Amino acid sequence: MKADINEFLTALKAKTAGEKEFHQAVQEVVESIWDVYQQNPRYKKAKILERMTEPERVIMFRVPWVDDLGEVQINRGYRVEFNSALGPYKGGLRFHPTVTLSILKFLGFEQTFKNSLTSLPMGGGKGGSDFSPKGKSDNEIMRFCQSFMTELQRHIGPHTDVPAGDIGVGGREIGYLFGQYKRIRNEFTGVLTGKGLAWGGSLIRPEATGFGAVYFVHHMLSLLGKDIAGQTFSVSGFGNVAWGAITKIAELGGKVVTISGPDGYIYDADGIHGEKIDYLLELRATNNDIVEPYAEEFGAKFYPDRRPWEQKVDIAIPCATENEVNLEDAQLLVKNGCFLLAEASNMGCTADAAEYLIKAISYAPGKAVNAGGVAVSGLEMTQNSQRLNWTREEVDGRLHIIMREIHDTCVRYGREGDKINYVKGANVGGFVKVADAMLAQGVV
Ligand code: GLU
């Protein structure tokens, strides 16, 4: 079996040289689904895996814009339309200097399985740019978004491809992107999700990724006979996902003691709650991408250039970016008593950290844990099609059900003795639906 997997991966790597994040994401999925793949000769005959690992379409384009000093700036824009077997391509846009084709291919590939797990009719896609919003003025961000959309609008549409936010793309950016799409196409449609409430957005969408992650953790804990209340959490990041997760954990009686940024991390022994949670939004709005000011504001401790995983906690929820927990971090967490790690970031653990955590503690991957964000995006699309706005309770209630069902799927496909292998459960559960749809739709 190992030899066959290696043969497949060697061929993939030869075709996609240098795309290391993409290789990492594919390897994890292929190892999980290999048994199912072998047991079903129809998948093999139709070369489902070879097709699934080749995006249906990749669009790369120049994004020229003029900064506040009148200088011309050039960035690169991308949209990876990965898989449309289950619905229109769906997934976020990331604006960050680390964005490359490899990063977006890994994210688009993961998105296909994540969206499948939500049970909503959405295919997988991802896009973005190497543009850094850090330190940019509002006008510069608007001009960049308008230039980006001037090209992207040719390729997307409410029945074709529906982008949303991701790192560096929040409500403000979605507003500028939507405005430019509407202006060029003369159409008011649900072509983007994460829109403002007054112009087609959904209640709970800003909170959805963080809330969904905590609902998922609640189900993981239930299986262990435990509860959120009374547990101590470490969280990384201080953006939208961390904010949503911390809000829900505080509401349910848990205590979050860390947040982090590119500059280091904060340890707040008293826990992050109340006005401290609101302060995260202020910090984010400064566009400086540093977390240190929290320490001065609330008298907490700041550890420059370090990661929060060295603190003693019961549960860790990485909410920042890929590969933010390495093997050493994972071992330190477990040594200090951490018994559960749920990734709210996409591919938050390195491959060796993930392999270790599967055996050591209760560990769940991003594509299951953070699916609440795109799930509520799917509900935003439904509301746009109906031309209706649902109540907070309606959306939150559906998010609860979706997260419970994703957890059930992980348990169904991931049970190994008295343990749940959530990585296998999420990968097999996500894969089977996409593979069967591809078989039904022929060689396309
Ligand atoms: N970027 C988010 C994710 O990784 C949300 C995508 C969406 O809402 O389309 O799932």
Tab-separated table of C-alpha atoms and ligand atoms in Angstrom:
chain	number	residue	atom	x	y	z
A	1	MET	CA	0.000	0.000	0.000
A	2	LYS	CA	2.775	2.432	0.991
A	3	ALA	CA	4.542	1.723	-2.335
A	4	ASP	CA	1.402	2.548	-4.351
A	5	ILE	CA	0.855	5.773	-2.437
A	6	ASN	CA	4.473	6.749	-2.993
A	7	GLU	CA	4.183	6.088	-6.703
A	8	PHE	CA	1.131	8.329	-6.917
A	9	LEU	CA	2.809	11.110	-4.906
A	10	THR	CA	6.051	10.917	-6.892
A	11	ALA	CA	4.134	11.419	-10.135
A	12	LEU	CA	2.182	14.323	-8.617
A	13	LYS	CA	5.356	15.992	-7.322
A	14	ALA	CA	7.072	15.668	-10.700
A	15	LYS	CA	4.140	17.475	-12.322
A	16	THR	CA	3.904	20.192	-9.663
A	17	ALA	CA	7.517	20.738	-8.640
A	18	GLY	CA	8.100	23.093	-5.727
A	19	GLU	CA	4.456	23.242	-4.552
A	20	LYS	CA	5.247	21.927	-1.082
A	21	GLU	CA	2.089	23.045	0.746
A	22	PHE	CA	-0.019	21.485	-2.004
A	23	HIS	CA	1.950	18.225	-1.748
A	24	GLN	CA	1.456	18.200	2.035
A	25	ALA	CA	-2.330	18.646	1.710
A	26	VAL	CA	-2.629	15.958	-0.987
A	27	GLN	CA	-0.476	13.465	0.897
A	28	GLU	CA	-2.641	13.707	4.009
A	29	VAL	CA	-5.837	13.099	2.018
A	30	VAL	CA	-4.404	10.300	-0.131
A	31	GLU	CA	-3.112	8.392	2.902
A	32	SER	CA	-6.531	8.665	4.562
A	33	ILE	CA	-8.633	7.562	1.610
A	34	TRP	CA	-6.318	4.943	0.067
A	35	ASP	CA	-8.212	1.915	1.462
A	36	VAL	CA	-11.560	3.242	0.262
A	37	TYR	CA	-9.991	4.003	-3.112
A	38	GLN	CA	-8.614	0.479	-3.494
A	39	GLN	CA	-11.893	-1.096	-2.437
A	40	ASN	CA	-13.753	0.764	-5.150
A	41	PRO	CA	-12.294	-0.124	-8.573
A	42	ARG	CA	-14.693	2.312	-10.259
A	43	TYR	CA	-12.794	5.228	-8.668
A	44	LYS	CA	-9.487	3.885	-9.913
A	45	LYS	CA	-10.753	3.179	-13.423
A	46	ALA	CA	-12.130	6.708	-13.723
A	47	LYS	CA	-8.810	8.108	-12.373
A	48	ILE	CA	-10.740	10.058	-9.749
A	49	LEU	CA	-7.651	10.834	-7.673
A	50	GLU	CA	-5.605	12.056	-10.641
A	51	ARG	CA	-8.518	14.296	-11.651
A	52	MET	CA	-9.212	15.526	-8.139
A	53	THR	CA	-5.622	16.679	-7.669
A	54	GLU	CA	-5.615	18.700	-10.913
A	55	PRO	CA	-7.570	21.987	-10.559
A	56	GLU	CA	-10.297	22.385	-13.186
A	57	ARG	CA	-8.908	25.840	-13.952
A	58	VAL	CA	-6.228	28.222	-12.636
A	59	ILE	CA	-6.418	31.923	-13.427
A	60	MET	CA	-3.384	34.166	-12.809
A	61	PHE	CA	-3.377	37.835	-13.591
A	62	ARG	CA	-1.607	41.169	-13.181
A	63	VAL	CA	-3.065	43.594	-10.637
A	64	PRO	CA	-1.714	47.111	-11.295
A	65	TRP	CA	-2.686	49.959	-8.962
A	66	VAL	CA	-1.426	53.389	-7.924
A	67	ASP	CA	-0.387	54.062	-4.296
A	68	ASP	CA	-0.942	57.281	-2.328
A	69	LEU	CA	2.411	58.670	-3.486
A	70	GLY	CA	1.388	58.278	-7.125
A	71	GLU	CA	3.700	55.280	-7.697
A	72	VAL	CA	2.570	52.353	-9.807
A	73	GLN	CA	2.466	49.050	-7.894
A	74	ILE	CA	2.111	45.569	-9.390
A	75	ASN	CA	0.768	42.504	-7.585
A	76	ARG	CA	-0.225	39.072	-8.800
A	77	GLY	CA	-3.848	37.915	-8.582
A	78	TYR	CA	-5.088	34.310	-8.621
A	79	ARG	CA	-8.236	32.229	-8.640
A	80	VAL	CA	-7.886	28.460	-8.417
A	81	GLU	CA	-11.173	26.847	-9.517
A	82	PHE	CA	-10.503	23.428	-8.096
A	83	ASN	CA	-13.593	21.261	-8.267
A	84	SER	CA	-17.202	21.901	-9.294
A	85	ALA	CA	-18.653	18.400	-8.837
A	86	LEU	CA	-20.930	19.462	-5.972
A	87	GLY	CA	-21.747	23.055	-6.924
A	88	PRO	CA	-20.254	26.384	-8.020
A	89	TYR	CA	-16.622	26.898	-6.967
A	90	LYS	CA	-16.683	28.358	-3.457
A	91	GLY	CA	-13.932	29.603	-1.191
A	92	GLY	CA	-12.174	32.664	0.106
A	93	LEU	CA	-9.679	35.213	-1.194
A	94	ARG	CA	-6.446	35.694	0.758
A	95	PHE	CA	-4.445	38.939	0.538
A	96	HIS	CA	-1.059	38.303	2.148
A	97	PRO	CA	2.586	38.541	1.012
A	98	THR	CA	3.018	34.761	1.504
A	99	VAL	CA	0.382	33.936	-1.142
A	100	THR	CA	1.728	31.690	-3.919
A	101	LEU	CA	0.164	29.237	-6.335
A	102	SER	CA	1.138	26.378	-4.003
A	103	ILE	CA	-0.631	27.963	-1.022
A	104	LEU	CA	-3.807	28.593	-3.026
A	105	LYS	CA	-3.776	25.104	-4.544
A	106	PHE	CA	-3.505	23.545	-1.077
A	107	LEU	CA	-6.321	25.764	0.183
A	108	GLY	CA	-8.521	25.094	-2.869
A	109	PHE	CA	-7.936	21.343	-2.595
A	110	GLU	CA	-8.819	21.367	1.125
A	111	GLN	CA	-11.841	23.561	0.433
A	112	THR	CA	-13.315	20.907	-1.878
A	113	PHE	CA	-13.474	18.380	0.994
A	114	LYS	CA	-14.501	20.954	3.579
A	115	ASN	CA	-17.394	22.173	1.447
A	116	SER	CA	-18.452	18.585	0.806
A	117	LEU	CA	-18.545	17.981	4.579
A	118	THR	CA	-21.012	20.864	5.059
A	119	SER	CA	-23.570	18.965	2.891
A	120	LEU	CA	-24.371	22.232	1.075
A	121	PRO	CA	-24.116	22.374	-2.746
A	122	MET	CA	-20.701	24.011	-3.076
A	123	GLY	CA	-17.611	23.084	-5.083
A	124	GLY	CA	-14.096	24.122	-4.035
A	125	GLY	CA	-12.010	27.143	-5.005
A	126	LYS	CA	-9.605	29.677	-3.535
A	127	GLY	CA	-7.931	32.839	-4.682
A	128	GLY	CA	-6.109	35.954	-3.624
A	129	SER	CA	-3.000	37.979	-4.096
A	130	ASP	CA	0.481	38.582	-2.697
A	131	PHE	CA	-0.770	42.098	-1.829
A	132	SER	CA	-0.128	43.067	1.810
A	133	PRO	CA	-2.872	45.214	3.396
A	134	LYS	CA	-0.480	45.957	6.291
A	135	GLY	CA	0.078	49.709	6.665
A	136	LYS	CA	-1.987	50.546	3.559
A	137	SER	CA	-4.475	53.415	3.592
A	138	ASP	CA	-8.156	52.845	3.005
A	139	ASN	CA	-7.913	54.437	-0.441
A	140	GLU	CA	-5.012	52.205	-1.429
A	141	ILE	CA	-6.972	49.125	-0.369
A	142	MET	CA	-9.963	50.330	-2.388
A	143	ARG	CA	-7.881	50.948	-5.518
A	144	PHE	CA	-6.237	47.544	-5.178
A	145	CYS	CA	-9.605	45.764	-4.720
A	146	GLN	CA	-11.071	47.567	-7.744
A	147	SER	CA	-8.146	46.582	-9.959
A	148	PHE	CA	-8.279	42.982	-8.692
A	149	MET	CA	-12.014	42.718	-9.431
A	150	THR	CA	-11.700	44.338	-12.862
A	151	GLU	CA	-10.022	41.115	-13.993
A	152	LEU	CA	-11.656	38.590	-11.623
A	153	GLN	CA	-15.197	39.571	-12.665
A	154	ARG	CA	-14.742	37.821	-16.030
A	155	HIS	CA	-14.374	34.482	-14.284
A	156	ILE	CA	-16.933	34.489	-11.445
A	157	GLY	CA	-20.702	34.696	-10.993
A	158	PRO	CA	-23.433	33.513	-8.586
A	159	HIS	CA	-23.805	30.202	-10.495
A	160	THR	CA	-20.119	29.816	-11.423
A	161	ASP	CA	-17.752	30.840	-8.666
A	162	VAL	CA	-18.537	32.675	-5.417
A	163	PRO	CA	-15.487	34.049	-3.549
A	164	ALA	CA	-15.466	35.280	0.064
A	165	GLY	CA	-12.946	36.491	2.634
A	166	ASP	CA	-9.896	34.822	4.174
A	167	ILE	CA	-6.716	36.263	5.737
A	168	GLY	CA	-6.456	39.971	4.805
A	169	VAL	CA	-9.948	40.072	3.272
A	170	GLY	CA	-12.756	41.154	5.613
A	171	GLY	CA	-15.955	43.186	5.380
A	172	ARG	CA	-14.222	46.292	4.029
A	173	GLU	CA	-12.469	44.459	1.180
A	174	ILE	CA	-15.610	42.475	0.277
A	175	GLY	CA	-17.445	45.829	0.051
A	176	TYR	CA	-14.949	47.311	-2.410
A	177	LEU	CA	-14.840	44.091	-4.451
A	178	PHE	CA	-18.643	43.852	-4.580
A	179	GLY	CA	-18.983	47.520	-5.578
A	180	GLN	CA	-16.632	47.073	-8.519
A	181	TYR	CA	-18.323	43.838	-9.680
A	182	LYS	CA	-21.725	45.527	-9.582
A	183	ARG	CA	-20.425	48.539	-11.469
A	184	ILE	CA	-18.814	46.548	-14.289
A	185	ARG	CA	-21.521	43.896	-14.668
A	186	ASN	CA	-24.528	46.073	-13.814
A	187	GLU	CA	-25.880	43.215	-11.676
A	188	PHE	CA	-26.768	43.023	-7.983
A	189	THR	CA	-26.246	39.324	-7.242
A	190	GLY	CA	-24.861	37.048	-4.543
A	191	VAL	CA	-21.492	36.817	-6.309
A	192	LEU	CA	-19.531	37.203	-3.057
A	193	THR	CA	-20.280	36.142	0.516
A	194	GLY	CA	-19.361	37.949	3.708
A	195	LYS	CA	-21.288	40.984	2.449
A	196	GLY	CA	-22.599	43.747	4.719
A	197	LEU	CA	-25.982	43.071	6.340
A	198	ALA	CA	-27.799	45.843	4.453
A	199	TRP	CA	-26.645	44.610	1.035
A	200	GLY	CA	-27.142	40.854	1.000
A	201	GLY	CA	-24.992	39.662	3.898
A	202	SER	CA	-26.041	37.098	6.483
A	203	LEU	CA	-26.300	37.449	10.230
A	204	ILE	CA	-23.715	35.276	12.046
A	205	ARG	CA	-21.358	35.159	9.014
A	206	PRO	CA	-18.616	37.160	10.801
A	207	GLU	CA	-18.865	34.889	13.857
A	208	ALA	CA	-19.444	31.648	11.931
A	209	THR	CA	-15.920	30.188	11.655
A	210	GLY	CA	-15.109	30.740	15.338
A	211	PHE	CA	-18.565	29.751	16.628
A	212	GLY	CA	-18.603	26.658	14.402
A	213	ALA	CA	-15.166	25.615	15.687
A	214	VAL	CA	-16.363	25.842	19.288
A	215	TYR	CA	-19.541	23.865	18.493
A	216	PHE	CA	-17.300	21.196	16.976
A	217	VAL	CA	-15.055	21.184	20.077
A	218	HIS	CA	-18.195	20.836	22.214
A	219	HIS	CA	-19.019	17.565	20.404
A	220	MET	CA	-15.427	16.313	20.702
A	221	LEU	CA	-15.574	17.015	24.434
A	222	SER	CA	-18.974	15.323	24.826
A	223	LEU	CA	-17.449	12.083	23.527
A	224	LEU	CA	-14.814	12.402	26.252
A	225	GLY	CA	-17.491	13.088	28.878
A	226	LYS	CA	-16.316	16.696	29.288
A	227	ASP	CA	-17.589	20.219	28.698
A	228	ILE	CA	-16.278	23.657	27.583
A	229	ALA	CA	-17.045	25.247	30.971
A	230	GLY	CA	-14.036	25.323	33.260
A	231	GLN	CA	-11.443	24.472	30.576
A	232	THR	CA	-8.449	26.692	29.817
A	233	PHE	CA	-7.733	27.404	26.143
A	234	SER	CA	-4.825	28.740	24.126
A	235	VAL	CA	-5.774	30.459	20.882
A	236	SER	CA	-3.427	31.859	18.219
A	237	GLY	CA	-4.102	34.817	15.936
A	238	PHE	CA	-6.269	37.821	16.770
A	239	GLY	CA	-8.343	38.133	13.590
A	240	ASN	CA	-11.884	37.196	12.713
A	241	VAL	CA	-11.585	33.483	13.523
A	242	ALA	CA	-9.885	33.975	16.912
A	243	TRP	CA	-12.420	36.687	17.801
A	244	GLY	CA	-15.400	34.412	17.053
A	245	ALA	CA	-13.912	31.445	18.915
A	246	ILE	CA	-13.001	33.515	21.999
A	247	THR	CA	-16.471	35.106	22.071
A	248	LYS	CA	-18.187	31.710	22.129
A	249	ILE	CA	-15.744	30.088	24.576
A	250	ALA	CA	-16.213	32.992	27.033
A	251	GLU	CA	-19.998	32.717	26.644
A	252	LEU	CA	-19.871	28.989	27.445
A	253	GLY	CA	-17.717	29.436	30.560
A	254	GLY	CA	-14.265	28.532	29.198
A	255	LYS	CA	-11.170	30.688	29.701
A	256	VAL	CA	-8.886	31.763	26.821
A	257	VAL	CA	-5.442	32.850	28.037
A	258	THR	CA	-3.529	33.531	24.810
A	259	ILE	CA	-3.770	35.318	21.459
A	260	SER	CA	-0.920	35.964	19.022
A	261	GLY	CA	0.298	37.989	16.064
A	262	PRO	CA	3.340	38.014	13.778
A	263	ASP	CA	5.145	39.966	16.559
A	264	GLY	CA	4.670	37.400	19.379
A	265	TYR	CA	1.947	36.319	21.789
A	266	ILE	CA	-0.045	37.614	24.758
A	267	TYR	CA	-0.610	35.642	27.977
A	268	ASP	CA	-3.569	36.959	29.944
A	269	ALA	CA	-3.928	34.850	33.101
A	270	ASP	CA	-7.267	36.464	33.904
A	271	GLY	CA	-8.767	35.274	30.602
A	272	ILE	CA	-9.954	37.228	27.527
A	273	HIS	CA	-13.581	38.279	27.967
A	274	GLY	CA	-15.957	41.287	27.819
A	275	GLU	CA	-14.357	44.533	26.614
A	276	LYS	CA	-11.090	42.692	25.906
A	277	ILE	CA	-12.853	40.785	23.118
A	278	ASP	CA	-14.162	44.057	21.627
A	279	TYR	CA	-10.621	45.437	21.776
A	280	LEU	CA	-9.493	42.712	19.343
A	281	LEU	CA	-11.654	44.331	16.662
A	282	GLU	CA	-10.038	47.721	17.347
A	283	LEU	CA	-6.590	46.194	17.135
A	284	ARG	CA	-7.419	44.545	13.822
A	285	ALA	CA	-8.798	47.791	12.383
A	286	THR	CA	-5.439	49.575	12.885
A	287	ASN	CA	-4.012	47.532	9.948
A	288	ASN	CA	-0.674	47.197	11.795
A	289	ASP	CA	-0.860	43.417	12.308
A	290	ILE	CA	0.668	43.487	15.806
A	291	VAL	CA	-0.779	42.123	19.051
A	292	GLU	CA	1.581	43.784	21.565
A	293	PRO	CA	-0.684	46.812	22.318
A	294	TYR	CA	-3.120	44.413	24.067
A	295	ALA	CA	-0.493	43.888	26.798
A	296	GLU	CA	-0.221	47.612	27.560
A	297	GLU	CA	-3.991	48.107	27.408
A	298	PHE	CA	-4.882	45.323	29.868
A	299	GLY	CA	-1.673	44.698	31.821
A	300	ALA	CA	-1.089	41.242	30.336
A	301	LYS	CA	2.257	39.663	29.499
A	302	PHE	CA	3.741	39.906	25.989
A	303	TYR	CA	6.254	37.349	24.699
A	304	PRO	CA	7.971	38.767	21.590
A	305	ASP	CA	8.722	36.404	18.678
A	306	ARG	CA	7.333	33.344	20.487
A	307	ARG	CA	4.328	31.110	19.906
A	308	PRO	CA	1.577	30.480	22.481
A	309	TRP	CA	1.984	26.680	22.505
A	310	GLU	CA	4.491	26.801	25.391
A	311	GLN	CA	1.738	27.729	27.881
A	312	LYS	CA	-0.047	25.123	30.008
A	313	VAL	CA	-3.668	24.726	28.834
A	314	ASP	CA	-6.332	22.011	28.509
A	315	ILE	CA	-7.285	22.755	24.917
A	316	ALA	CA	-5.489	24.478	22.000
A	317	ILE	CA	-7.245	26.104	19.049
A	318	PRO	CA	-4.845	27.410	16.387
A	319	CYS	CA	-6.661	30.224	14.543
A	320	ALA	CA	-3.875	31.884	12.535
A	321	THR	CA	-2.363	30.156	9.493
A	322	GLU	CA	-0.993	26.913	8.003
A	323	ASN	CA	1.807	24.952	9.728
A	324	GLU	CA	1.659	27.138	12.844
A	325	VAL	CA	2.051	24.114	15.176
A	326	ASN	CA	5.157	21.977	14.607
A	327	LEU	CA	6.103	18.664	16.219
A	328	GLU	CA	8.009	20.354	19.044
A	329	ASP	CA	5.051	22.639	19.812
A	330	ALA	CA	2.675	19.667	19.774
A	331	GLN	CA	4.879	17.637	22.133
A	332	LEU	CA	5.207	20.572	24.514
A	333	LEU	CA	1.433	21.106	24.565
A	334	VAL	CA	0.810	17.444	25.386
A	335	LYS	CA	3.582	17.377	28.009
A	336	ASN	CA	1.887	20.325	29.728
A	337	GLY	CA	-1.442	18.484	29.891
A	338	CYS	CA	-3.246	19.602	26.731
A	339	PHE	CA	-5.716	16.828	25.802
A	340	LEU	CA	-7.472	18.306	22.752
A	341	LEU	CA	-6.319	20.309	19.733
A	342	ALA	CA	-8.806	21.543	17.158
A	343	GLU	CA	-7.476	23.420	14.117
A	344	ALA	CA	-9.511	26.469	13.233
A	345	SER	CA	-6.763	27.476	10.778
A	346	ASN	CA	-6.423	25.531	7.533
A	347	MET	CA	-3.734	22.796	7.878
A	348	GLY	CA	-2.639	24.434	11.155
A	349	CYS	CA	-0.296	21.540	12.057
A	350	THR	CA	2.768	20.357	10.168
A	351	ALA	CA	2.497	16.778	8.849
A	352	ASP	CA	4.670	15.302	11.639
A	353	ALA	CA	2.784	17.259	14.336
A	354	ALA	CA	-0.527	15.974	12.986
A	355	GLU	CA	0.731	12.386	12.855
A	356	TYR	CA	1.880	12.654	16.481
A	357	LEU	CA	-1.329	14.309	17.717
A	358	ILE	CA	-3.626	11.713	16.089
A	359	LYS	CA	-2.070	9.094	18.359
A	360	ALA	CA	-1.437	11.218	21.463
A	361	ILE	CA	-4.669	13.166	22.093
A	362	SER	CA	-8.026	14.143	20.615
A	363	TYR	CA	-7.087	16.071	17.451
A	364	ALA	CA	-9.281	17.402	14.635
A	365	PRO	CA	-8.189	19.003	11.319
A	366	GLY	CA	-9.167	22.395	9.901
A	367	LYS	CA	-11.359	21.106	7.123
A	368	ALA	CA	-13.809	19.776	9.727
A	369	VAL	CA	-13.335	22.255	12.571
A	370	ASN	CA	-13.468	25.499	10.569
A	371	ALA	CA	-16.166	24.494	8.065
A	372	GLY	CA	-18.711	26.703	9.854
A	373	GLY	CA	-17.439	29.780	8.001
A	374	VAL	CA	-18.048	28.475	4.527
A	375	ALA	CA	-21.241	26.757	5.723
A	376	VAL	CA	-22.766	30.109	6.664
A	377	SER	CA	-21.473	31.469	3.349
A	378	GLY	CA	-23.566	28.704	1.767
A	379	LEU	CA	-26.547	29.876	3.832
A	380	GLU	CA	-25.862	33.454	2.673
A	381	MET	CA	-26.092	32.187	-0.939
A	382	THR	CA	-29.424	30.522	-0.136
A	383	GLN	CA	-30.796	33.739	1.379
A	384	ASN	CA	-29.602	35.717	-1.679
A	385	SER	CA	-31.392	33.268	-4.003
A	386	GLN	CA	-34.570	33.606	-1.937
A	387	ARG	CA	-34.109	37.395	-1.644
A	388	LEU	CA	-34.755	37.022	2.081
A	389	ASN	CA	-32.806	37.596	5.283
A	390	TRP	CA	-33.021	34.970	8.003
A	391	THR	CA	-32.934	35.733	11.726
A	392	ARG	CA	-29.870	35.217	13.907
A	393	GLU	CA	-31.548	32.230	15.542
A	394	GLU	CA	-32.343	30.616	12.187
A	395	VAL	CA	-28.755	30.904	10.921
A	396	ASP	CA	-27.136	29.922	14.227
A	397	GLY	CA	-29.515	26.967	14.573
A	398	ARG	CA	-28.537	25.680	11.118
A	399	LEU	CA	-24.841	26.220	11.890
A	400	HIS	CA	-25.282	24.091	15.031
A	401	ILE	CA	-26.861	21.272	13.022
A	402	ILE	CA	-24.190	21.404	10.290
A	403	MET	CA	-21.335	21.231	12.813
A	404	ARG	CA	-22.970	18.333	14.627
A	405	GLU	CA	-23.402	16.462	11.340
A	406	ILE	CA	-19.770	17.065	10.358
A	407	HIS	CA	-18.744	15.667	13.719
A	408	ASP	CA	-21.016	12.637	13.170
A	409	THR	CA	-19.401	12.086	9.742
A	410	CYS	CA	-15.910	12.171	11.313
A	411	VAL	CA	-16.980	9.630	13.918
A	412	ARG	CA	-18.628	7.364	11.313
A	413	TYR	CA	-15.588	7.198	9.006
A	414	GLY	CA	-12.842	7.742	11.575
A	415	ARG	CA	-13.566	5.291	14.374
A	416	GLU	CA	-10.476	3.227	15.250
A	417	GLY	CA	-11.200	1.051	18.296
A	418	ASP	CA	-12.157	3.355	21.137
A	419	LYS	CA	-10.535	6.399	19.473
A	420	ILE	CA	-11.702	8.719	16.704
A	421	ASN	CA	-9.213	9.516	13.940
A	422	TYR	CA	-10.783	12.830	12.907
A	423	VAL	CA	-8.297	13.309	10.046
A	424	LYS	CA	-9.336	10.049	8.411
A	425	GLY	CA	-13.008	10.668	9.211
A	426	ALA	CA	-13.021	14.132	7.630
A	427	ASN	CA	-11.022	13.086	4.570
A	428	VAL	CA	-13.035	9.950	3.786
A	429	GLY	CA	-16.373	11.652	4.566
A	430	GLY	CA	-15.506	14.604	2.310
A	431	PHE	CA	-13.978	12.471	-0.443
A	432	VAL	CA	-16.744	9.913	-1.022
A	433	LYS	CA	-19.376	12.501	-1.920
A	434	VAL	CA	-17.129	14.351	-4.374
A	435	ALA	CA	-15.867	11.108	-5.939
A	436	ASP	CA	-19.388	9.735	-6.455
A	437	ALA	CA	-20.551	13.009	-8.012
A	438	MET	CA	-17.556	12.963	-10.372
A	439	LEU	CA	-18.333	9.372	-11.394
A	440	ALA	CA	-21.964	10.295	-12.087
A	441	GLN	CA	-20.960	13.291	-14.227
A	442	GLY	CA	-18.622	11.360	-16.548
A	443	VAL	CA	-15.107	12.200	-17.693
A	444	VAL	CA	-15.163	15.997	-17.542
B	1	GLU	N1	-11.920	31.394	3.853
B	1	GLU	C1	-12.884	30.633	4.582
B	1	GLU	C2	-12.486	29.161	4.561
B	1	GLU	O1	-11.328	28.844	4.591
B	1	GLU	C3	-14.309	30.929	4.147
B	1	GLU	C4	-14.609	30.634	2.709
B	1	GLU	C5	-16.010	31.050	2.240
B	1	GLU	O2	-16.789	31.529	3.068
B	1	GLU	O3	-16.288	30.870	1.053
B	1	GLU	O4	-13.288	28.265	4.564
